Amino acid sequence: MSDREINSWEGFGEMRLIYFPESRDSYIQEAVEQYEKILRQQIERCDKMEEAVEPKDYGKLSTITIGLCGGDGIGPVIMEQAKRLLHTLLEKEIADGKVALKEIEGLTIENRLEKGKSVPADVLEQIKKCDVILKGPTTTPKGGTMESANVTLRRELDLYANVRPVTVPEEGIDWMFFRENTEGEYVLGSSGVEIPGILDMDFKVITDAGTRRIARTAFEYARKTGKTKVAIVTKANIMKKTDGKFSQICNEIAEEYPEIKAEDWYIDIMTANLLNKDIRSQFQVFVLPNLYGDIITDEAAQIQGGVGTAGSANIGDQYAMFEAIHGSAPRMVEEGLAEFANPSSIFKATEMMLRHIGLTDASNRLAKALHTCCETEKKLVATGLRDGATCKEFADYVLSKL
């Protein structure tokens, strides 16, 4: 028998391959070779992070190019209304050539599956010609090896800080989450090792350079906004190498900010603390590794009023991407409810984007309108069901308050 015999058959419309190695040793050898390759790639990534990069100054750009990606499912529906907001808020800037809106095609599940790429090369090239991206939700295929389009974009654009604000004024909640966005379990999510019928292993990566920059971003925000506490959230008692290093470096950075109290928390108790009405208003700024930040910010958004109410910023030194926190909601599309999608999350992401690129007046106008529509008047509510307002009707309501 050869070292590896391959049998194939047609099943359910796809060709499947089954491998029969002569021994487990061949799998182990493959895994060792794969792991060496991964290590070398990650060390190279660390070296690049150590190189000094001057953050982009949007105020010095003659034209700020905003890329618009519709995405999948309800994405094009909510993005259509976000475009209406931008055209209204930035009418003068667009007319004067200070801002350009660029439609980016091809970041759809159909095109990505056809090309076999989470972000096809021609689409990535279009995105890199923009300064910031406003993006609808994208679908990630279940199973297989195709990673999330978001994960790819965060890596390719080096969007290392995922920033998510959550506020519930009547309960004294004013939280800002800084989630490390390019490492953890996500950076190698499609590069795990499998020994069929025996075990599967995935990898988690924490780097010194990556941790330092997200920690400094969080503490700098706290200093600039007058916050006095930063919660460092890990599972360092179990993940001693990775989370232990994250906690250690965050505490080292904290020493440079003596006016700010740094507190270590484990992720499991912190998820409980956010539900504890007696103490949750005491928290201010959070800094977390990738996976924990992904999970807990959805919990926080639910406390605020649902994942449809929260915007999300992905910030790097040269690019930034703003998006709705929720998914593409394929069930809504299948049930004919796409037109009833709540655009609040993409609207809040739009507000964050405008503030990030220095268009403060437009951002403030939108923030005030959203506060009126979502918190004080609430004359129209998009529930995602037929008993609520349509996406367009809610957008009309917000536009009327600008």
mmCIF file of C-alpha atoms in Angstrom, residues 33-285:
data_model
loop_
_atom_site.group_PDB
_atom_site.id
_atom_site.type_symbol
_atom_site.label_atom_id
_atom_site.label_comp_id
_atom_site.label_asym_id
_atom_site.label_seq_id
_atom_site.Cartn_x
_atom_site.Cartn_y
_atom_site.Cartn_z
ATOM 1 C CA GLU A 33 5.470 20.646 9.950
ATOM 2 C CA GLN A 34 2.271 22.681 9.994
ATOM 3 C CA TYR A 35 3.018 23.983 13.481
ATOM 4 C CA GLU A 36 6.529 25.050 12.470
ATOM 5 C CA LYS A 37 5.076 26.962 9.531
ATOM 6 C CA ILE A 38 2.528 28.642 11.815
ATOM 7 C CA LEU A 39 5.196 29.623 14.333
ATOM 8 C CA ARG A 40 7.375 31.211 11.659
ATOM 9 C CA GLN A 41 4.396 33.128 10.228
ATOM 10 C CA GLN A 42 3.398 34.431 13.654
ATOM 11 C CA ILE A 43 6.946 35.486 14.535
ATOM 12 C CA GLU A 44 7.081 37.372 11.237
ATOM 13 C CA ARG A 45 3.782 39.056 12.147
ATOM 14 C CA CYS A 46 5.253 40.053 15.514
ATOM 15 C CA ASP A 47 8.240 41.638 13.797
ATOM 16 C CA LYS A 48 5.918 43.698 11.584
ATOM 17 C CA MET A 49 3.936 44.917 14.589
ATOM 18 C CA GLU A 50 7.121 46.179 16.192
ATOM 19 C CA GLU A 51 7.746 48.474 13.225
ATOM 20 C CA ALA A 52 6.655 52.031 13.972
ATOM 21 C CA VAL A 53 3.679 53.194 11.912
ATOM 22 C CA GLU A 54 2.405 56.763 12.010
ATOM 23 C CA PRO A 55 -1.393 56.708 12.479
ATOM 24 C CA LYS A 56 -3.354 58.248 9.627
ATOM 25 C CA ASP A 57 -4.376 61.868 10.175
ATOM 26 C CA TYR A 58 -7.775 62.209 8.510
ATOM 27 C CA GLY A 59 -7.656 65.973 8.917
ATOM 28 C CA LYS A 60 -4.744 66.135 6.463
ATOM 29 C CA LEU A 61 -6.474 64.189 3.682
ATOM 30 C CA SER A 62 -7.784 66.179 0.734
ATOM 31 C CA THR A 63 -10.532 63.591 0.293
ATOM 32 C CA ILE A 64 -11.704 60.985 2.782
ATOM 33 C CA THR A 65 -12.917 57.900 0.930
ATOM 34 C CA ILE A 66 -15.625 55.902 2.696
ATOM 35 C CA GLY A 67 -16.119 52.395 1.324
ATOM 36 C CA LEU A 68 -19.634 50.955 1.549
ATOM 37 C CA CYS A 69 -20.056 47.162 1.687
ATOM 38 C CA GLY A 70 -23.581 45.799 1.737
ATOM 39 C CA GLY A 71 -22.724 42.301 2.913
ATOM 40 C CA ASP A 72 -25.222 39.443 3.127
ATOM 41 C CA GLY A 73 -28.757 38.749 4.295
ATOM 42 C CA ILE A 74 -30.258 41.884 5.803
ATOM 43 C CA GLY A 75 -26.969 43.720 5.189
ATOM 44 C CA PRO A 76 -27.947 45.403 1.900
ATOM 45 C CA VAL A 77 -31.296 46.442 3.430
ATOM 46 C CA ILE A 78 -29.832 48.261 6.423
ATOM 47 C CA MET A 79 -26.888 49.618 4.433
ATOM 48 C CA GLU A 80 -29.240 51.254 1.928
ATOM 49 C CA GLN A 81 -30.668 53.350 4.751
ATOM 50 C CA ALA A 82 -27.204 54.097 6.160
ATOM 51 C CA LYS A 83 -26.251 55.488 2.735
ATOM 52 C CA ARG A 84 -29.290 57.776 2.866
ATOM 53 C CA LEU A 85 -28.071 59.080 6.221
ATOM 54 C CA LEU A 86 -24.590 59.727 4.886
ATOM 55 C CA HIS A 87 -25.834 61.569 1.809
ATOM 56 C CA THR A 88 -27.969 63.801 4.031
ATOM 57 C CA LEU A 89 -25.401 64.417 6.746
ATOM 58 C CA LEU A 90 -22.465 64.930 4.362
ATOM 59 C CA GLU A 91 -24.202 66.689 1.495
ATOM 60 C CA LYS A 92 -21.828 69.669 1.563
ATOM 61 C CA GLU A 93 -18.663 67.606 2.118
ATOM 62 C CA ILE A 94 -19.529 65.318 -0.780
ATOM 63 C CA ALA A 95 -20.317 68.258 -3.058
ATOM 64 C CA ASP A 96 -17.009 69.923 -2.126
ATOM 65 C CA GLY A 97 -15.014 66.732 -2.738
ATOM 66 C CA LYS A 98 -13.979 66.460 0.906
ATOM 67 C CA VAL A 99 -15.720 63.092 1.209
ATOM 68 C CA ALA A 100 -16.222 60.388 -1.422
ATOM 69 C CA LEU A 101 -18.582 57.431 -1.003
ATOM 70 C CA LYS A 102 -17.355 54.325 -2.826
ATOM 71 C CA GLU A 103 -19.597 51.309 -3.388
ATOM 72 C CA ILE A 104 -17.626 48.076 -3.011
ATOM 73 C CA GLU A 105 -19.025 45.058 -4.799
ATOM 74 C CA GLY A 106 -18.251 41.403 -4.249
ATOM 75 C CA LEU A 107 -18.202 40.988 -0.465
ATOM 76 C CA THR A 108 -21.141 38.601 -0.697
ATOM 77 C CA ILE A 109 -21.364 34.991 0.356
ATOM 78 C CA GLU A 110 -22.100 33.957 -3.228
ATOM 79 C CA ASN A 111 -18.975 35.621 -4.615
ATOM 80 C CA ARG A 112 -16.799 34.462 -1.748
ATOM 81 C CA LEU A 113 -17.888 30.850 -2.170
ATOM 82 C CA GLU A 114 -17.417 31.021 -5.932
ATOM 83 C CA LYS A 115 -13.889 32.424 -5.537
ATOM 84 C CA GLY A 116 -13.102 30.163 -2.589
ATOM 85 C CA LYS A 117 -11.817 33.156 -0.616
ATOM 86 C CA SER A 118 -13.151 34.770 2.555
ATOM 87 C CA VAL A 119 -12.301 38.108 0.917
ATOM 88 C CA PRO A 120 -11.479 37.813 -2.827
ATOM 89 C CA ALA A 121 -8.305 39.603 -3.907
ATOM 90 C CA ASP A 122 -10.084 42.084 -6.177
ATOM 91 C CA VAL A 123 -12.485 43.023 -3.365
ATOM 92 C CA LEU A 124 -9.621 43.495 -0.902
ATOM 93 C CA GLU A 125 -7.892 45.730 -3.442
ATOM 94 C CA GLN A 126 -11.002 47.932 -3.646
ATOM 95 C CA ILE A 127 -11.225 48.109 0.146
ATOM 96 C CA LYS A 128 -7.575 49.121 0.515
ATOM 97 C CA LYS A 129 -8.212 52.128 -1.736
ATOM 98 C CA CYS A 130 -10.571 53.498 0.942
ATOM 99 C CA ASP A 131 -9.716 55.204 4.211
ATOM 100 C CA VAL A 132 -12.601 53.784 6.236
ATOM 101 C CA ILE A 133 -15.232 51.117 5.607
ATOM 102 C CA LEU A 134 -18.888 51.027 6.602
ATOM 103 C CA LYS A 135 -19.939 47.406 6.338
ATOM 104 C CA GLY A 136 -23.083 45.327 6.613
ATOM 105 C CA PRO A 137 -22.978 41.869 8.236
ATOM 106 C CA THR A 138 -21.406 39.019 6.278
ATOM 107 C CA THR A 139 -22.237 35.323 6.473
ATOM 108 C CA THR A 140 -19.556 32.791 7.406
ATOM 109 C CA PRO A 141 -20.095 29.283 5.972
ATOM 110 C CA LYS A 142 -20.469 26.628 8.642
ATOM 111 C CA GLY A 143 -17.743 24.004 8.774
ATOM 112 C CA GLY A 144 -15.034 23.795 6.150
ATOM 113 C CA THR A 145 -11.934 25.953 6.144
ATOM 114 C CA MET A 146 -13.203 29.346 4.945
ATOM 115 C CA GLU A 147 -12.702 31.849 7.714
ATOM 116 C CA SER A 148 -14.915 34.805 8.515
ATOM 117 C CA ALA A 149 -14.632 37.793 6.170
ATOM 118 C CA ASN A 150 -14.335 39.969 9.263
ATOM 119 C CA VAL A 151 -11.378 37.980 10.558
ATOM 120 C CA THR A 152 -9.651 38.306 7.186
ATOM 121 C CA LEU A 153 -10.289 42.039 6.967
ATOM 122 C CA ARG A 154 -9.101 42.648 10.511
ATOM 123 C CA ARG A 155 -5.873 40.805 9.729
ATOM 124 C CA GLU A 156 -5.260 42.270 6.251
ATOM 125 C CA LEU A 157 -5.999 45.848 7.384
ATOM 126 C CA ASP A 158 -4.423 45.307 10.827
ATOM 127 C CA LEU A 159 -7.564 46.489 12.629
ATOM 128 C CA TYR A 160 -6.277 45.556 16.044
ATOM 129 C CA ALA A 161 -8.819 47.341 18.258
ATOM 130 C CA ASN A 162 -12.482 46.406 18.295
ATOM 131 C CA VAL A 163 -14.227 49.230 20.146
ATOM 132 C CA ARG A 164 -17.821 48.893 21.325
ATOM 133 C CA PRO A 165 -19.666 51.388 23.521
ATOM 134 C CA VAL A 166 -22.707 50.381 25.562
ATOM 135 C CA THR A 167 -24.824 52.899 27.480
ATOM 136 C CA VAL A 168 -27.965 52.628 29.584
ATOM 137 C CA PRO A 169 -28.174 56.123 31.141
ATOM 138 C CA GLU A 170 -31.115 55.406 33.428
ATOM 139 C CA GLU A 171 -29.075 52.618 35.069
ATOM 140 C CA GLY A 172 -25.789 54.526 35.171
ATOM 141 C CA ILE A 173 -24.202 52.191 32.613
ATOM 142 C CA ASP A 174 -21.504 53.788 30.454
ATOM 143 C CA TRP A 175 -19.193 51.027 29.254
ATOM 144 C CA MET A 176 -16.466 51.024 26.632
ATOM 145 C CA PHE A 177 -15.019 47.699 25.511
ATOM 146 C CA PHE A 178 -11.599 47.339 23.889
ATOM 147 C CA ARG A 179 -11.370 43.860 22.384
ATOM 148 C CA GLU A 180 -8.069 42.739 20.870
ATOM 149 C CA ASN A 181 -9.088 42.088 17.297
ATOM 150 C CA THR A 182 -6.327 40.247 15.436
ATOM 151 C CA GLU A 183 -5.097 37.482 17.731
ATOM 152 C CA GLY A 184 -6.460 34.951 20.209
ATOM 153 C CA GLU A 185 -8.447 32.027 18.836
ATOM 154 C CA TYR A 186 -9.340 33.892 15.650
ATOM 155 C CA VAL A 187 -5.983 34.469 14.009
ATOM 156 C CA LEU A 188 -5.509 30.748 13.278
ATOM 157 C CA GLY A 189 -9.143 29.687 13.289
ATOM 158 C CA SER A 190 -8.840 27.736 10.047
ATOM 159 C CA SER A 191 -5.361 26.290 10.731
ATOM 160 C CA GLY A 192 -6.035 23.658 13.360
ATOM 161 C CA VAL A 193 -4.752 20.083 13.420
ATOM 162 C CA GLU A 194 -6.922 16.983 12.989
ATOM 163 C CA ILE A 195 -6.239 13.315 13.542
ATOM 164 C CA PRO A 196 -9.445 11.806 12.149
ATOM 165 C CA GLY A 197 -11.480 9.812 14.622
ATOM 166 C CA ILE A 198 -9.143 10.712 17.488
ATOM 167 C CA LEU A 199 -8.749 14.442 18.159
ATOM 168 C CA ASP A 200 -8.825 18.009 16.845
ATOM 169 C CA MET A 201 -6.734 20.941 18.048
ATOM 170 C CA ASP A 202 -7.034 24.656 17.404
ATOM 171 C CA PHE A 203 -4.550 27.358 18.363
ATOM 172 C CA LYS A 204 -4.678 30.501 20.470
ATOM 173 C CA VAL A 205 -2.076 33.213 19.922
ATOM 174 C CA ILE A 206 -1.210 36.091 22.259
ATOM 175 C CA THR A 207 1.759 38.311 21.377
ATOM 176 C CA ASP A 208 3.599 40.901 23.434
ATOM 177 C CA ALA A 209 3.305 43.559 20.735
ATOM 178 C CA GLY A 210 -0.355 42.884 20.055
ATOM 179 C CA THR A 211 -1.239 43.036 23.736
ATOM 180 C CA ARG A 212 0.743 46.202 24.362
ATOM 181 C CA ARG A 213 -1.043 48.146 21.651
ATOM 182 C CA ILE A 214 -4.590 47.159 22.675
ATOM 183 C CA ALA A 215 -3.778 47.819 26.332
ATOM 184 C CA ARG A 216 -2.347 51.237 25.546
ATOM 185 C CA THR A 217 -5.366 52.079 23.396
ATOM 186 C CA ALA A 218 -7.694 51.258 26.292
ATOM 187 C CA PHE A 219 -5.711 53.182 28.899
ATOM 188 C CA GLU A 220 -5.255 56.180 26.594
ATOM 189 C CA TYR A 221 -9.014 56.296 26.061
ATOM 190 C CA ALA A 222 -9.564 56.143 29.821
ATOM 191 C CA ARG A 223 -7.130 58.998 30.403
ATOM 192 C CA LYS A 224 -8.571 61.215 27.660
ATOM 193 C CA THR A 225 -12.159 60.707 28.797
ATOM 194 C CA GLY A 226 -11.525 61.045 32.525
ATOM 195 C CA LYS A 227 -12.315 57.419 33.337
ATOM 196 C CA THR A 228 -10.731 56.069 36.491
ATOM 197 C CA LYS A 229 -11.019 52.288 36.140
ATOM 198 C CA VAL A 230 -10.010 49.690 33.561
ATOM 199 C CA ALA A 231 -11.067 46.048 33.923
ATOM 200 C CA ILE A 232 -8.581 43.533 32.488
ATOM 201 C CA VAL A 233 -10.658 40.462 31.656
ATOM 202 C CA THR A 234 -9.037 37.054 31.012
ATOM 203 C CA LYS A 235 -9.091 33.424 32.116
ATOM 204 C CA ALA A 236 -5.482 33.588 33.277
ATOM 205 C CA ASN A 237 -6.046 31.025 36.016
ATOM 206 C CA ILE A 238 -6.567 28.379 33.306
ATOM 207 C CA MET A 239 -4.903 29.719 30.139
ATOM 208 C CA LYS A 240 -1.681 30.462 31.949
ATOM 209 C CA LYS A 241 0.604 31.124 28.974
ATOM 210 C CA THR A 242 -1.678 33.179 26.731
ATOM 211 C CA ASP A 243 -4.123 34.881 29.090
ATOM 212 C CA GLY A 244 -1.418 35.042 31.723
ATOM 213 C CA LYS A 245 0.768 37.029 29.324
ATOM 214 C CA PHE A 246 -2.166 39.284 28.360
ATOM 215 C CA SER A 247 -2.860 40.110 32.020
ATOM 216 C CA GLN A 248 0.821 40.647 32.790
ATOM 217 C CA ILE A 249 1.384 43.101 29.941
ATOM 218 C CA CYS A 250 -1.848 45.011 30.582
ATOM 219 C CA ASN A 251 -0.778 45.502 34.195
ATOM 220 C CA GLU A 252 2.664 46.679 33.058
ATOM 221 C CA ILE A 253 1.018 49.277 30.806
ATOM 222 C CA ALA A 254 -1.272 50.276 33.684
ATOM 223 C CA GLU A 255 1.763 51.411 35.688
ATOM 224 C CA GLU A 256 2.179 54.263 33.181
ATOM 225 C CA TYR A 257 -1.306 55.529 34.134
ATOM 226 C CA PRO A 258 -1.174 55.907 37.924
ATOM 227 C CA GLU A 259 -4.433 57.876 38.048
ATOM 228 C CA ILE A 260 -6.315 54.864 36.640
ATOM 229 C CA LYS A 261 -7.104 51.774 38.705
ATOM 230 C CA ALA A 262 -6.500 48.504 36.857
ATOM 231 C CA GLU A 263 -8.468 45.494 38.064
ATOM 232 C CA ASP A 264 -8.053 41.854 36.983
ATOM 233 C CA TRP A 265 -11.232 39.864 36.439
ATOM 234 C CA TYR A 266 -11.943 36.403 35.084
ATOM 235 C CA ILE A 267 -14.291 36.262 32.119
ATOM 236 C CA ASP A 268 -16.799 33.908 33.758
ATOM 237 C CA ILE A 269 -17.433 36.130 36.781
ATOM 238 C CA MET A 270 -17.439 39.251 34.601
ATOM 239 C CA THR A 271 -20.280 37.868 32.491
ATOM 240 C CA ALA A 272 -22.187 37.462 35.757
ATOM 241 C CA ASN A 273 -21.190 40.932 36.986
ATOM 242 C CA LEU A 274 -22.728 42.600 33.943
ATOM 243 C CA LEU A 275 -26.058 41.125 35.006
ATOM 244 C CA ASN A 276 -25.657 42.224 38.621
ATOM 245 C CA LYS A 277 -27.546 45.492 38.891
ATOM 246 C CA ASP A 278 -25.934 46.243 42.261
ATOM 247 C CA ILE A 279 -22.404 46.565 40.880
ATOM 248 C CA ARG A 280 -22.460 46.772 37.082
ATOM 249 C CA SER A 281 -22.622 50.558 36.939
ATOM 250 C CA GLN A 282 -19.214 50.651 38.659
ATOM 251 C CA PHE A 283 -17.448 49.351 35.550
ATOM 252 C CA GLN A 284 -16.141 51.812 32.968
ATOM 253 C CA VAL A 285 -13.523 50.546 30.508
#
